[in-house]
mmCIF file of C-alpha atoms and ligand atoms in Angstrom:
data_model
loop_
_atom_site.group_PDB
_atom_site.id
_atom_site.type_symbol
_atom_site.label_atom_id
_atom_site.label_comp_id
_atom_site.label_asym_id
_atom_site.label_seq_id
_atom_site.Cartn_x
_atom_site.Cartn_y
_atom_site.Cartn_z
ATOM 1 C CA MET P 10 -36.875 -81.557 -196.839
ATOM 2 C CA TYR P 11 -36.612 -79.928 -193.214
ATOM 3 C CA ALA P 12 -33.354 -78.874 -191.990
ATOM 4 C CA GLN P 13 -32.003 -81.105 -189.011
ATOM 5 C CA MET P 14 -31.019 -79.206 -185.809
ATOM 6 C CA VAL P 15 -29.272 -75.852 -186.869
ATOM 7 C CA ASP P 16 -25.506 -75.663 -185.882
ATOM 8 C CA THR P 17 -24.967 -72.330 -183.789
ATOM 9 C CA GLY P 18 -21.708 -73.686 -182.922
ATOM 10 C CA VAL P 19 -22.609 -74.554 -179.048
ATOM 11 C CA LYS P 20 -21.223 -77.510 -177.936
ATOM 12 C CA SER P 21 -21.570 -77.543 -174.321
ATOM 13 C CA LEU P 22 -22.114 -74.587 -171.440
ATOM 14 C CA LYS P 23 -18.906 -72.676 -171.099
ATOM 15 C CA HIS P 24 -17.661 -72.154 -167.378
ATOM 16 C CA ARG P 25 -16.917 -68.570 -166.627
ATOM 17 C CA SER P 26 -13.315 -69.638 -166.023
ATOM 18 C CA GLU P 27 -13.001 -70.844 -169.731
ATOM 19 C CA MET P 28 -14.391 -67.606 -171.073
ATOM 20 C CA SER P 29 -12.215 -64.872 -172.760
ATOM 21 C CA ALA P 30 -12.090 -61.564 -171.213
ATOM 22 C CA ASP P 31 -14.661 -60.769 -173.671
ATOM 23 C CA GLU P 32 -16.999 -63.279 -173.295
ATOM 24 C CA GLN P 33 -16.966 -62.592 -169.291
ATOM 25 C CA ALA P 34 -17.639 -58.737 -169.953
ATOM 26 C CA PHE P 35 -20.706 -60.153 -172.237
ATOM 27 C CA MET P 36 -21.996 -62.278 -169.300
ATOM 28 C CA ALA P 37 -21.628 -59.521 -166.514
ATOM 29 C CA ARG P 38 -23.734 -57.545 -168.850
ATOM 30 C CA ILE P 39 -26.426 -60.392 -169.218
ATOM 31 C CA ASP P 40 -26.249 -60.926 -165.374
ATOM 32 C CA ASN P 41 -26.961 -57.377 -164.761
ATOM 33 C CA GLU P 42 -29.850 -57.322 -167.289
ATOM 34 C CA SER P 43 -28.400 -55.002 -169.562
ATOM 35 C CA LYS P 44 -29.801 -55.397 -173.184
ATOM 36 C CA ILE P 45 -27.480 -56.659 -175.887
ATOM 37 C CA GLU P 46 -27.535 -54.152 -178.915
ATOM 38 C CA PRO P 47 -26.411 -54.594 -182.426
ATOM 39 C CA GLN P 48 -23.347 -52.702 -182.337
ATOM 40 C CA ASP P 49 -22.297 -54.461 -178.937
ATOM 41 C CA TRP P 50 -19.717 -57.205 -178.793
ATOM 42 C CA MET P 51 -21.592 -60.783 -178.593
ATOM 43 C CA PRO P 52 -20.021 -64.220 -178.970
ATOM 44 C CA ASP P 53 -20.658 -65.743 -182.627
ATOM 45 C CA ALA P 54 -22.785 -68.524 -181.178
ATOM 46 C CA TYR P 55 -24.964 -65.903 -179.373
ATOM 47 C CA ARG P 56 -25.812 -64.016 -182.750
ATOM 48 C CA LYS P 57 -26.314 -67.330 -184.617
ATOM 49 C CA THR P 58 -28.698 -68.940 -182.096
ATOM 50 C CA LEU P 59 -30.605 -65.275 -182.171
ATOM 51 C CA VAL P 60 -30.710 -65.560 -185.934
ATOM 52 C CA ARG P 61 -32.001 -69.225 -185.648
ATOM 53 C CA GLN P 62 -34.729 -68.206 -182.975
ATOM 54 C CA ILE P 63 -35.960 -64.905 -184.590
ATOM 55 C CA SER P 64 -36.111 -66.053 -188.125
ATOM 56 C CA GLN P 65 -38.095 -69.086 -187.126
ATOM 57 C CA HIS P 66 -40.439 -66.859 -185.190
ATOM 58 C CA ALA P 67 -40.767 -64.460 -188.319
ATOM 59 C CA HIS P 68 -41.320 -67.562 -190.439
ATOM 60 C CA SER P 69 -44.030 -68.540 -188.160
ATOM 61 C CA GLU P 70 -45.898 -65.465 -188.197
ATOM 62 C CA ILE P 71 -45.908 -65.171 -191.948
ATOM 63 C CA ILE P 72 -46.531 -68.843 -192.648
ATOM 64 C CA GLY P 73 -49.271 -68.492 -189.639
ATOM 65 C CA MET P 74 -51.465 -66.281 -192.157
ATOM 66 C CA GLN P 75 -52.013 -69.107 -194.432
ATOM 67 C CA PRO P 76 -54.443 -71.184 -192.172
ATOM 68 C CA GLU P 77 -56.632 -68.149 -191.338
ATOM 69 C CA GLY P 78 -56.427 -66.837 -194.798
ATOM 70 C CA ASN P 79 -58.220 -69.884 -196.028
ATOM 71 C CA TRP P 80 -61.230 -68.779 -193.973
ATOM 72 C CA LEU P 81 -61.373 -64.996 -194.955
ATOM 73 C CA THR P 82 -63.815 -65.115 -197.749
ATOM 74 C CA ARG P 83 -66.059 -67.623 -195.748
ATOM 75 C CA ALA P 84 -66.438 -65.672 -192.316
ATOM 76 C CA PRO P 85 -69.878 -65.988 -191.389
ATOM 77 C CA THR P 86 -70.483 -62.157 -190.736
ATOM 78 C CA ILE P 87 -68.887 -58.894 -192.157
ATOM 79 C CA LYS P 88 -67.708 -58.226 -188.204
ATOM 80 C CA ARG P 89 -66.096 -61.611 -187.972
ATOM 81 C CA LYS P 90 -64.347 -60.895 -191.493
ATOM 82 C CA LEU P 91 -63.167 -57.658 -190.122
ATOM 83 C CA GLN P 92 -61.759 -59.164 -187.135
ATOM 84 C CA LEU P 93 -59.822 -61.901 -188.841
ATOM 85 C CA ALA P 94 -58.493 -59.621 -191.613
ATOM 86 C CA ALA P 95 -57.151 -57.439 -188.955
ATOM 87 C CA LYS P 96 -55.710 -60.192 -187.134
ATOM 88 C CA ILE P 97 -54.077 -61.475 -190.450
ATOM 89 C CA GLN P 98 -52.789 -57.993 -191.119
ATOM 90 C CA ASP P 99 -51.306 -57.981 -187.367
ATOM 91 C CA GLU P 100 -49.365 -61.260 -188.097
ATOM 92 C CA CYS P 101 -47.899 -59.859 -191.295
ATOM 93 C CA GLY P 102 -46.737 -56.709 -189.142
ATOM 94 C CA HIS P 103 -45.150 -59.312 -186.650
ATOM 95 C CA GLY P 104 -43.222 -60.933 -189.272
ATOM 96 C CA GLN P 105 -41.688 -57.671 -190.355
ATOM 97 C CA TYR P 106 -40.930 -56.612 -186.763
ATOM 98 C CA LEU P 107 -39.205 -59.868 -186.505
ATOM 99 C CA TYR P 108 -37.197 -60.038 -189.884
ATOM 100 C CA SER P 109 -36.057 -56.272 -189.088
ATOM 101 C CA ALA P 110 -35.008 -57.690 -185.651
ATOM 102 C CA ALA P 111 -32.989 -60.612 -187.364
ATOM 103 C CA GLU P 112 -31.498 -58.074 -189.934
ATOM 104 C CA THR P 113 -29.670 -56.186 -187.153
ATOM 105 C CA LEU P 114 -27.660 -59.421 -186.585
ATOM 106 C CA GLY P 115 -26.191 -58.892 -190.063
ATOM 107 C CA VAL P 116 -28.254 -61.324 -191.758
ATOM 108 C CA GLY P 117 -30.168 -60.384 -194.929
ATOM 109 C CA ARG P 118 -33.949 -60.885 -195.616
ATOM 110 C CA ASP P 119 -33.467 -62.550 -198.943
ATOM 111 C CA GLN P 120 -31.097 -64.907 -197.309
ATOM 112 C CA LEU P 121 -33.773 -65.815 -194.467
ATOM 113 C CA LEU P 122 -36.452 -66.089 -197.143
ATOM 114 C CA ASP P 123 -34.248 -68.328 -199.294
ATOM 115 C CA GLN P 124 -33.644 -70.414 -196.196
ATOM 116 C CA LEU P 125 -37.641 -70.917 -195.432
ATOM 117 C CA HIS P 126 -38.609 -71.218 -199.356
ATOM 118 C CA THR P 127 -35.831 -74.042 -199.664
ATOM 119 C CA GLY P 128 -36.920 -75.873 -196.482
ATOM 120 C CA LYS P 129 -33.520 -75.139 -194.537
ATOM 121 C CA ALA P 130 -35.525 -73.056 -191.941
ATOM 122 C CA LYS P 131 -38.299 -74.139 -189.302
ATOM 123 C CA TYR P 132 -41.533 -72.501 -188.691
ATOM 124 C CA SER P 133 -43.918 -73.408 -185.911
ATOM 125 C CA SER P 134 -45.259 -76.981 -186.237
ATOM 126 C CA ILE P 135 -48.788 -75.614 -185.587
ATOM 127 C CA PHE P 136 -49.120 -74.102 -188.973
ATOM 128 C CA ASN P 137 -48.951 -77.315 -190.792
ATOM 129 C CA TYR P 138 -52.433 -78.535 -189.320
ATOM 130 C CA PRO P 139 -55.368 -77.826 -191.564
ATOM 131 C CA THR P 140 -58.079 -75.505 -190.509
ATOM 132 C CA LEU P 141 -61.227 -77.482 -191.624
ATOM 133 C CA ASN P 142 -64.062 -74.992 -190.512
ATOM 134 C CA TRP P 143 -64.999 -71.959 -188.858
ATOM 135 C CA ALA P 144 -64.598 -73.434 -185.253
ATOM 136 C CA ASP P 145 -60.935 -73.884 -186.308
ATOM 137 C CA MET P 146 -60.860 -69.985 -186.421
ATOM 138 C CA GLY P 147 -61.813 -69.854 -182.850
ATOM 139 C CA ALA P 148 -59.430 -72.795 -181.729
ATOM 140 C CA VAL P 149 -56.356 -71.356 -183.823
ATOM 141 C CA GLY P 150 -57.043 -67.624 -182.078
ATOM 142 C CA TRP P 151 -57.773 -68.942 -178.537
ATOM 143 C CA LEU P 152 -55.177 -71.885 -178.601
ATOM 144 C CA VAL P 153 -52.390 -71.100 -180.894
ATOM 145 C CA ASP P 154 -52.244 -67.316 -180.200
ATOM 146 C CA GLY P 155 -52.937 -68.183 -176.443
ATOM 147 C CA ALA P 156 -49.854 -70.324 -176.588
ATOM 148 C CA ALA P 157 -47.942 -67.773 -178.542
ATOM 149 C CA ILE P 158 -48.828 -65.126 -176.005
ATOM 150 C CA VAL P 159 -47.739 -67.151 -172.962
ATOM 151 C CA ASN P 160 -44.230 -67.648 -174.960
ATOM 152 C CA GLN P 161 -43.937 -64.316 -176.212
ATOM 153 C CA VAL P 162 -44.831 -62.165 -173.078
ATOM 154 C CA VAL P 163 -41.776 -63.897 -171.362
ATOM 155 C CA LEU P 164 -39.670 -63.139 -174.536
ATOM 156 C CA GLN P 165 -40.274 -59.530 -173.929
ATOM 157 C CA ARG P 166 -37.550 -59.748 -171.137
ATOM 158 C CA THR P 167 -34.877 -61.571 -173.689
ATOM 159 C CA SER P 168 -31.610 -60.117 -173.616
ATOM 160 C CA TYR P 169 -31.168 -58.961 -177.144
ATOM 161 C CA GLY P 170 -32.762 -55.457 -177.342
ATOM 162 C CA PRO P 171 -34.531 -55.406 -180.756
ATOM 163 C CA TYR P 172 -35.981 -58.733 -180.119
ATOM 164 C CA SER P 173 -37.455 -57.616 -176.889
ATOM 165 C CA ARG P 174 -38.606 -54.497 -177.950
ATOM 166 C CA ALA P 175 -40.282 -56.460 -181.032
ATOM 167 C CA MET P 176 -41.923 -58.390 -178.560
ATOM 168 C CA ILE P 177 -43.302 -55.673 -176.365
ATOM 169 C CA ARG P 178 -45.086 -54.116 -179.366
ATOM 170 C CA ILE P 179 -46.385 -57.673 -180.932
ATOM 171 C CA CYS P 180 -47.756 -58.496 -177.098
ATOM 172 C CA LYS P 181 -49.993 -55.254 -177.364
ATOM 173 C CA GLU P 182 -51.874 -57.071 -180.397
ATOM 174 C CA GLU P 183 -51.951 -60.707 -179.463
ATOM 175 C CA SER P 184 -54.409 -60.391 -176.883
ATOM 176 C CA PHE P 185 -56.931 -59.248 -179.063
ATOM 177 C CA HIS P 186 -56.186 -62.258 -181.418
ATOM 178 C CA GLN P 187 -56.566 -64.979 -178.285
ATOM 179 C CA ARG P 188 -60.014 -62.792 -177.235
ATOM 180 C CA GLN P 189 -61.514 -62.823 -180.762
ATOM 181 C CA GLY P 190 -60.875 -66.614 -181.038
ATOM 182 C CA TYR P 191 -62.298 -67.288 -177.773
ATOM 183 C CA GLU P 192 -65.340 -64.961 -178.599
ATOM 184 C CA ILE P 193 -65.853 -67.148 -181.598
ATOM 185 C CA LEU P 194 -66.036 -70.401 -179.651
ATOM 186 C CA LEU P 195 -68.112 -69.026 -176.936
ATOM 187 C CA THR P 196 -70.616 -67.508 -179.271
ATOM 188 C CA MET P 197 -70.990 -71.285 -180.921
ATOM 189 C CA MET P 198 -71.068 -72.704 -177.727
ATOM 190 C CA GLN P 199 -74.075 -70.227 -176.386
ATOM 191 C CA LYS P 200 -75.888 -69.718 -179.311
ATOM 192 C CA GLY P 201 -74.863 -72.537 -181.774
ATOM 193 C CA THR P 202 -76.755 -75.608 -183.047
ATOM 194 C CA LEU P 203 -75.764 -78.993 -181.718
ATOM 195 C CA ALA P 204 -73.815 -79.367 -184.896
ATOM 196 C CA GLN P 205 -72.114 -76.262 -184.364
ATOM 197 C CA LYS P 206 -71.349 -77.306 -180.381
ATOM 198 C CA ASP P 207 -69.726 -80.319 -181.998
ATOM 199 C CA MET P 208 -67.698 -78.370 -184.248
ATOM 200 C CA VAL P 209 -66.159 -76.598 -181.271
ATOM 201 C CA GLN P 210 -65.400 -79.811 -179.696
ATOM 202 C CA ASP P 211 -63.608 -81.122 -182.622
ATOM 203 C CA ALA P 212 -61.564 -78.333 -183.461
ATOM 204 C CA ILE P 213 -60.358 -78.530 -179.862
ATOM 205 C CA ASN P 214 -59.673 -82.009 -180.070
ATOM 206 C CA ARG P 215 -57.829 -81.437 -183.212
ATOM 207 C CA PHE P 216 -55.814 -78.499 -181.882
ATOM 208 C CA TRP P 217 -55.272 -79.033 -178.224
ATOM 209 C CA TRP P 218 -51.921 -81.275 -178.595
ATOM 210 C CA PRO P 219 -50.402 -79.358 -181.539
ATOM 211 C CA SER P 220 -50.782 -76.306 -179.493
ATOM 212 C CA LEU P 221 -48.797 -78.041 -176.381
ATOM 213 C CA MET P 222 -46.074 -78.813 -178.836
ATOM 214 C CA MET P 223 -45.673 -75.401 -180.106
ATOM 215 C CA PHE P 224 -43.421 -74.747 -176.781
ATOM 216 C CA GLY P 225 -40.945 -77.315 -178.076
ATOM 217 C CA PRO P 226 -39.700 -80.684 -176.735
ATOM 218 C CA ASN P 227 -39.477 -81.614 -173.077
ATOM 219 C CA ASP P 228 -36.604 -79.603 -171.538
ATOM 220 C CA ASP P 229 -34.374 -82.741 -171.518
ATOM 221 C CA ALA P 230 -34.853 -83.180 -175.095
ATOM 222 C CA SER P 231 -34.321 -79.702 -175.924
ATOM 223 C CA THR P 232 -31.220 -79.013 -177.533
ATOM 224 C CA ASN P 233 -30.803 -75.186 -177.331
ATOM 225 C CA SER P 234 -32.548 -74.436 -173.984
ATOM 226 C CA ALA P 235 -29.826 -74.631 -171.750
ATOM 227 C CA GLN P 236 -27.421 -72.005 -173.675
ATOM 228 C CA SER P 237 -30.510 -70.094 -174.528
ATOM 229 C CA LEU P 238 -31.566 -69.833 -170.714
ATOM 230 C CA ALA P 239 -27.695 -68.959 -169.911
ATOM 231 C CA TRP P 240 -27.960 -66.395 -172.450
ATOM 232 C CA LYS P 241 -31.155 -65.136 -171.109
ATOM 233 C CA ILE P 242 -32.605 -65.523 -174.814
ATOM 234 C CA LYS P 243 -35.144 -67.681 -173.289
ATOM 235 C CA ARG P 244 -36.326 -66.674 -169.756
ATOM 236 C CA LYS P 245 -38.333 -69.703 -169.045
ATOM 237 C CA SER P 246 -37.932 -73.311 -170.322
ATOM 238 C CA ASN P 247 -40.127 -75.193 -172.861
ATOM 239 C CA ASP P 248 -41.983 -77.082 -170.011
ATOM 240 C CA GLU P 249 -42.415 -74.036 -167.569
ATOM 241 C CA LEU P 250 -44.175 -72.201 -170.585
ATOM 242 C CA ARG P 251 -46.237 -75.284 -171.654
ATOM 243 C CA GLN P 252 -47.317 -75.792 -168.028
ATOM 244 C CA MET P 253 -48.178 -72.024 -167.638
ATOM 245 C CA PHE P 254 -50.191 -72.278 -170.726
ATOM 246 C CA ILE P 255 -52.098 -75.209 -169.414
ATOM 247 C CA ASP P 256 -52.970 -73.871 -166.097
ATOM 248 C CA GLN P 257 -54.424 -70.714 -167.612
ATOM 249 C CA THR P 258 -56.475 -72.378 -170.527
ATOM 250 C CA VAL P 259 -58.119 -75.354 -168.883
ATOM 251 C CA PRO P 260 -60.508 -73.048 -166.610
ATOM 252 C CA GLN P 261 -61.458 -71.360 -170.080
ATOM 253 C CA LEU P 262 -62.258 -74.604 -171.520
ATOM 254 C CA GLU P 263 -64.418 -75.260 -168.559
ATOM 255 C CA VAL P 264 -66.324 -71.845 -169.403
ATOM 256 C CA LEU P 265 -66.956 -73.130 -172.746
ATOM 257 C CA GLY P 266 -68.506 -76.356 -171.614
ATOM 258 C CA CYS P 267 -65.854 -78.325 -173.317
ATOM 259 C CA THR P 268 -63.067 -80.931 -172.731
ATOM 260 C CA ALA P 269 -59.490 -81.708 -173.620
ATOM 261 C CA PRO P 270 -58.736 -84.749 -175.442
ATOM 262 C CA ASP P 271 -56.480 -85.748 -172.359
ATOM 263 C CA PRO P 272 -58.079 -88.343 -169.867
ATOM 264 C CA ASP P 273 -54.872 -87.552 -167.497
ATOM 265 C CA LEU P 274 -55.627 -83.943 -167.423
ATOM 266 C CA GLN P 275 -56.349 -83.141 -163.753
ATOM 267 C CA TRP P 276 -55.682 -80.225 -161.388
ATOM 268 C CA ASN P 277 -53.102 -81.523 -158.763
ATOM 269 C CA PRO P 278 -53.688 -79.656 -155.443
ATOM 270 C CA GLU P 279 -50.102 -80.769 -154.105
ATOM 271 C CA THR P 280 -48.114 -79.113 -156.986
ATOM 272 C CA GLY P 281 -50.735 -76.317 -157.823
ATOM 273 C CA HIS P 282 -50.592 -77.072 -161.328
ATOM 274 C CA TYR P 283 -52.800 -79.538 -163.821
ATOM 275 C CA ASP P 284 -51.155 -82.757 -164.521
ATOM 276 C CA PHE P 285 -51.302 -83.643 -168.299
ATOM 277 C CA GLY P 286 -50.601 -86.752 -170.361
ATOM 278 C CA GLU P 287 -47.730 -87.646 -172.582
ATOM 279 C CA ILE P 288 -47.300 -85.663 -175.578
ATOM 280 C CA ASP P 289 -46.652 -87.875 -179.064
ATOM 281 C CA TRP P 290 -43.252 -86.540 -179.567
ATOM 282 C CA SER P 291 -42.832 -88.677 -182.679
ATOM 283 C CA GLU P 292 -45.837 -86.725 -184.413
ATOM 284 C CA PHE P 293 -43.798 -83.631 -183.547
ATOM 285 C CA PHE P 294 -40.676 -84.492 -185.134
ATOM 286 C CA ASN P 295 -42.394 -86.010 -188.008
ATOM 287 C CA VAL P 296 -44.160 -82.594 -188.588
ATOM 288 C CA ILE P 297 -40.909 -80.747 -188.080
ATOM 289 C CA LYS P 298 -39.305 -82.876 -190.527
ATOM 290 C CA GLY P 299 -41.722 -81.955 -193.118
ATOM 291 C CA ASN P 300 -44.159 -84.845 -193.042
ATOM 292 C CA GLY P 301 -47.136 -83.016 -191.381
ATOM 293 C CA PRO P 302 -50.772 -82.603 -193.088
ATOM 294 C CA CYS P 303 -49.857 -79.125 -194.804
ATOM 295 C CA ASN P 304 -46.159 -78.590 -194.778
ATOM 296 C CA LYS P 305 -46.006 -79.080 -198.495
ATOM 297 C CA GLN P 306 -48.988 -76.968 -199.353
ATOM 298 C CA ARG P 307 -47.794 -74.100 -196.951
ATOM 299 C CA LEU P 308 -44.210 -73.808 -198.584
ATOM 300 C CA GLU P 309 -45.559 -74.150 -202.300
ATOM 301 C CA LYS P 310 -48.178 -71.279 -201.381
ATOM 302 C CA LYS P 311 -45.488 -69.084 -199.648
ATOM 303 C CA VAL P 312 -42.955 -69.713 -202.670
ATOM 304 C CA LYS P 313 -45.819 -68.783 -205.311
ATOM 305 C CA ALA P 314 -46.916 -65.670 -203.369
ATOM 306 C CA HIS P 315 -42.951 -64.483 -203.355
ATOM 307 C CA GLU P 316 -42.772 -65.245 -207.152
ATOM 308 C CA ASN P 317 -45.776 -63.184 -207.548
ATOM 309 C CA GLY P 318 -44.599 -60.483 -205.629
ATOM 310 C CA THR P 319 -41.371 -60.185 -207.652
ATOM 311 C CA TRP P 320 -42.874 -57.121 -209.524
ATOM 312 C CA VAL P 321 -43.682 -55.152 -206.408
ATOM 313 C CA ARG P 322 -40.306 -55.719 -205.226
ATOM 314 C CA ASP P 323 -38.683 -54.556 -208.387
ATOM 315 C CA ALA P 324 -40.897 -51.626 -208.550
ATOM 316 C CA ALA P 325 -40.287 -50.559 -204.965
ATOM 317 C CA GLN P 326 -36.426 -50.933 -205.773
ATOM 318 C CA ALA P 327 -36.585 -48.712 -208.953
ATOM 319 C CA TYR P 328 -38.555 -46.047 -207.076
ATOM 320 C CA ALA P 329 -35.916 -46.162 -204.378
ATOM 321 C CA THR P 330 -32.870 -45.764 -206.758
ATOM 322 C CA LYS P 331 -34.806 -43.137 -208.517
ATOM 323 C CA GLN P 332 -35.133 -41.135 -205.258
ATOM 324 C CA GLN P 333 -31.478 -41.744 -204.271
ATOM 325 C CA ALA P 334 -30.728 -40.575 -207.849
ATOM 326 C CA GLY P 335 -32.804 -37.449 -207.426
ATOM 327 C CA ALA P 336 -31.483 -36.790 -203.755
ATOM 328 C CA ALA P 337 -27.699 -36.978 -205.020
ATOM 329 C CA THR P 338 -28.286 -34.766 -208.098
ATOM 330 C CA LYS P 339 -30.053 -32.079 -205.662
ATOM 331 C CA LYS P 340 -27.154 -32.327 -203.241
ATOM 332 C CA GLU P 341 -24.586 -31.713 -206.120
ATOM 333 C CA ALA P 342 -26.595 -28.964 -207.331
ATOM 334 C CA SER P 343 -26.382 -27.272 -203.895
HETATM 335 N N1 3HC E 15 -42.235 -75.837 -184.360
HETATM 336 C C1 3HC E 15 -40.927 -76.157 -185.268
HETATM 337 N N2 3HC E 15 -39.837 -76.341 -184.553
HETATM 338 C C2 3HC E 15 -39.598 -76.372 -183.294
HETATM 339 C C3 3HC E 15 -40.637 -76.207 -182.418
HETATM 340 C C4 3HC E 15 -41.983 -75.924 -183.067
HETATM 341 N N3 3HC E 15 -43.147 -75.850 -182.437
HETATM 342 N N4 3HC E 15 -40.213 -76.120 -181.289
HETATM 343 C C5 3HC E 15 -39.060 -76.484 -181.149
HETATM 344 N N5 3HC E 15 -38.700 -76.556 -182.538
HETATM 345 C C6 3HC E 15 -37.240 -76.899 -182.988
HETATM 346 C C7 3HC E 15 -36.457 -75.744 -182.443
HETATM 347 O O1 3HC E 15 -36.288 -74.807 -183.487
HETATM 348 C C8 3HC E 15 -35.050 -76.669 -182.731
HETATM 349 O O2 3HC E 15 -34.518 -77.052 -184.055
HETATM 350 P P1 3HC E 15 -33.216 -76.071 -184.338
HETATM 351 O O3 3HC E 15 -32.140 -76.078 -183.519
HETATM 352 O O4 3HC E 15 -33.133 -76.735 -185.786
HETATM 353 O O5 3HC E 15 -33.987 -74.522 -184.576
HETATM 354 C C9 3HC E 15 -35.369 -78.281 -181.926
HETATM 355 O O6 3HC E 15 -36.722 -78.164 -182.456
HETATM 356 C C10 3HC E 15 -35.217 -78.402 -180.598
HETATM 357 O O7 3HC E 15 -35.988 -77.555 -179.764
HETATM 358 P P2 3HC E 15 -35.343 -76.473 -178.603
HETATM 359 O O8 3HC E 15 -36.290 -76.392 -177.458
HETATM 360 O O9 3HC E 15 -33.807 -76.786 -178.754
HETATM 361 O O10 3HC E 15 -35.427 -74.902 -179.546
HETATM 362 P P3 3HC E 15 -35.481 -73.392 -178.969
HETATM 363 O O11 3HC E 15 -34.612 -73.403 -177.654
HETATM 364 O O12 3HC E 15 -35.452 -72.708 -180.160
HETATM 365 O O13 3HC E 15 -37.108 -73.574 -178.388
HETATM 366 C C11 3HC E 15 -39.042 -72.479 -179.118
HETATM 367 C C12 3HC E 15 -38.244 -73.480 -179.436
HETATM 368 C C13 3HC E 15 -39.609 -72.523 -177.656
HETATM 369 C C14 3HC E 15 -40.306 -72.298 -180.142
HETATM 370 C C15 3HC E 15 -38.158 -71.140 -179.035
HETATM 371 O O14 3HC E 15 -37.542 -71.138 -180.341
HETATM 372 C C16 3HC E 15 -38.913 -69.671 -179.050
HETATM 373 O O15 3HC E 15 -39.612 -69.461 -178.047
HETATM 374 N N6 3HC E 15 -39.373 -69.211 -180.376
HETATM 375 C C17 3HC E 15 -39.713 -67.872 -180.324
HETATM 376 C C18 3HC E 15 -41.424 -68.043 -180.339
HETATM 377 C C19 3HC E 15 -41.824 -68.654 -181.641
HETATM 378 O O16 3HC E 15 -41.072 -68.911 -182.730
HETATM 379 N N7 3HC E 15 -43.221 -68.945 -181.592
HETATM 380 C C20 3HC E 15 -43.637 -69.564 -183.017
HETATM 381 C C21 3HC E 15 -45.109 -69.453 -183.135
HETATM 382 S S1 3HC E 15 -45.383 -67.685 -183.182
HETATM 383 C C22 3HC E 15 -46.973 -67.853 -183.522
HETATM 384 O O17 3HC E 15 -47.716 -68.351 -183.265
HETATM 385 C C23 3HC E 15 -47.660 -66.455 -184.088
HETATM 386 C C24 3HC E 15 -48.823 -65.990 -183.315
HETATM 387 O O18 3HC E 15 -49.191 -64.729 -183.691
HETATM 388 C C25 3HC E 15 -50.021 -66.842 -183.948
#
């Protein structure tokens, strides 16, 4: 069902002396922090790696609307419903920015969507977990968007111009996502019943490890990191980003009065970071292979929504064709 690792043509890191003149000029631009723009020369593997990562990022934003959409009609107050509706709408917009960034690399949106719909393309593992109650809306906002923010803030400095600019715009909206999630949990912990407080801890127990998995496998198991870091597509490694997320999240956990489901989680004064337990990578690879709790449901819902939207796309296309014909007639007449 799920594709294996996408082949971007990168077998191993090239030494500068092995590079063509074009590649050396390209790397000189990367070295001095110039942004690579769509019309610039770029190695084919750089382009393929970007299409792979940006499209998976876009797919994640769109599929990520489902777990929260599941609770839109059941939000406890109109204020929570408005916040959640605004967040879901933002995620859709993030997906559009990212599909547009991917299209600057010469790939069509239909092709990207087909890869998603046929299970050839990945989206973030985290969205294959169910959202069982309202506390999950808090955990998703606080932990999932919190993890996404750590990753995306750093990605603002990615070497590809359109991706970097999409990240800058997306990051402006993400902090609201995380804050509204944290505020849901804080309200439940400070004003909720015992049962609601238990719901919060249960939601954290279920989303803690899958949120850590969002950053990808450990660096020594990351098939793309070395080249992506060399091209400054990635600016920090998976493990660096994961550690940043844990270090900033544990103090927030303590303010909630909750715990993480990790007995090995503790501050290490020597390293100045939190030590944490071993992630269950068999669960991660099982989920990205398509065997997570909600993979089938997420994809079926996405395909059905796309099919139901055919008439909207056809109408928009018919209108655009009519507009173009009208403009052409006007031009001839003038
Ligand atoms: N879910 C699914 N697949 C994952 C994954 C995850 N959490 N983490 C890694 N993988 C896949 C990779 O895609 C790669 O497979 P591929 O070669 O077939 O694409 C394989 O596992 C090995 O991982 P690597 O570390 O080699 O892959 P990357 O170098 O691409 O690093 C990444 C993974 C850190 C997720 C990187 O792709 C990245 O930074 N992507 C941009 C950020 C992103 O996509 N975030 C997803 C969440 S978006 C979100 O949460 C929206 C928010 O608003 C809610």
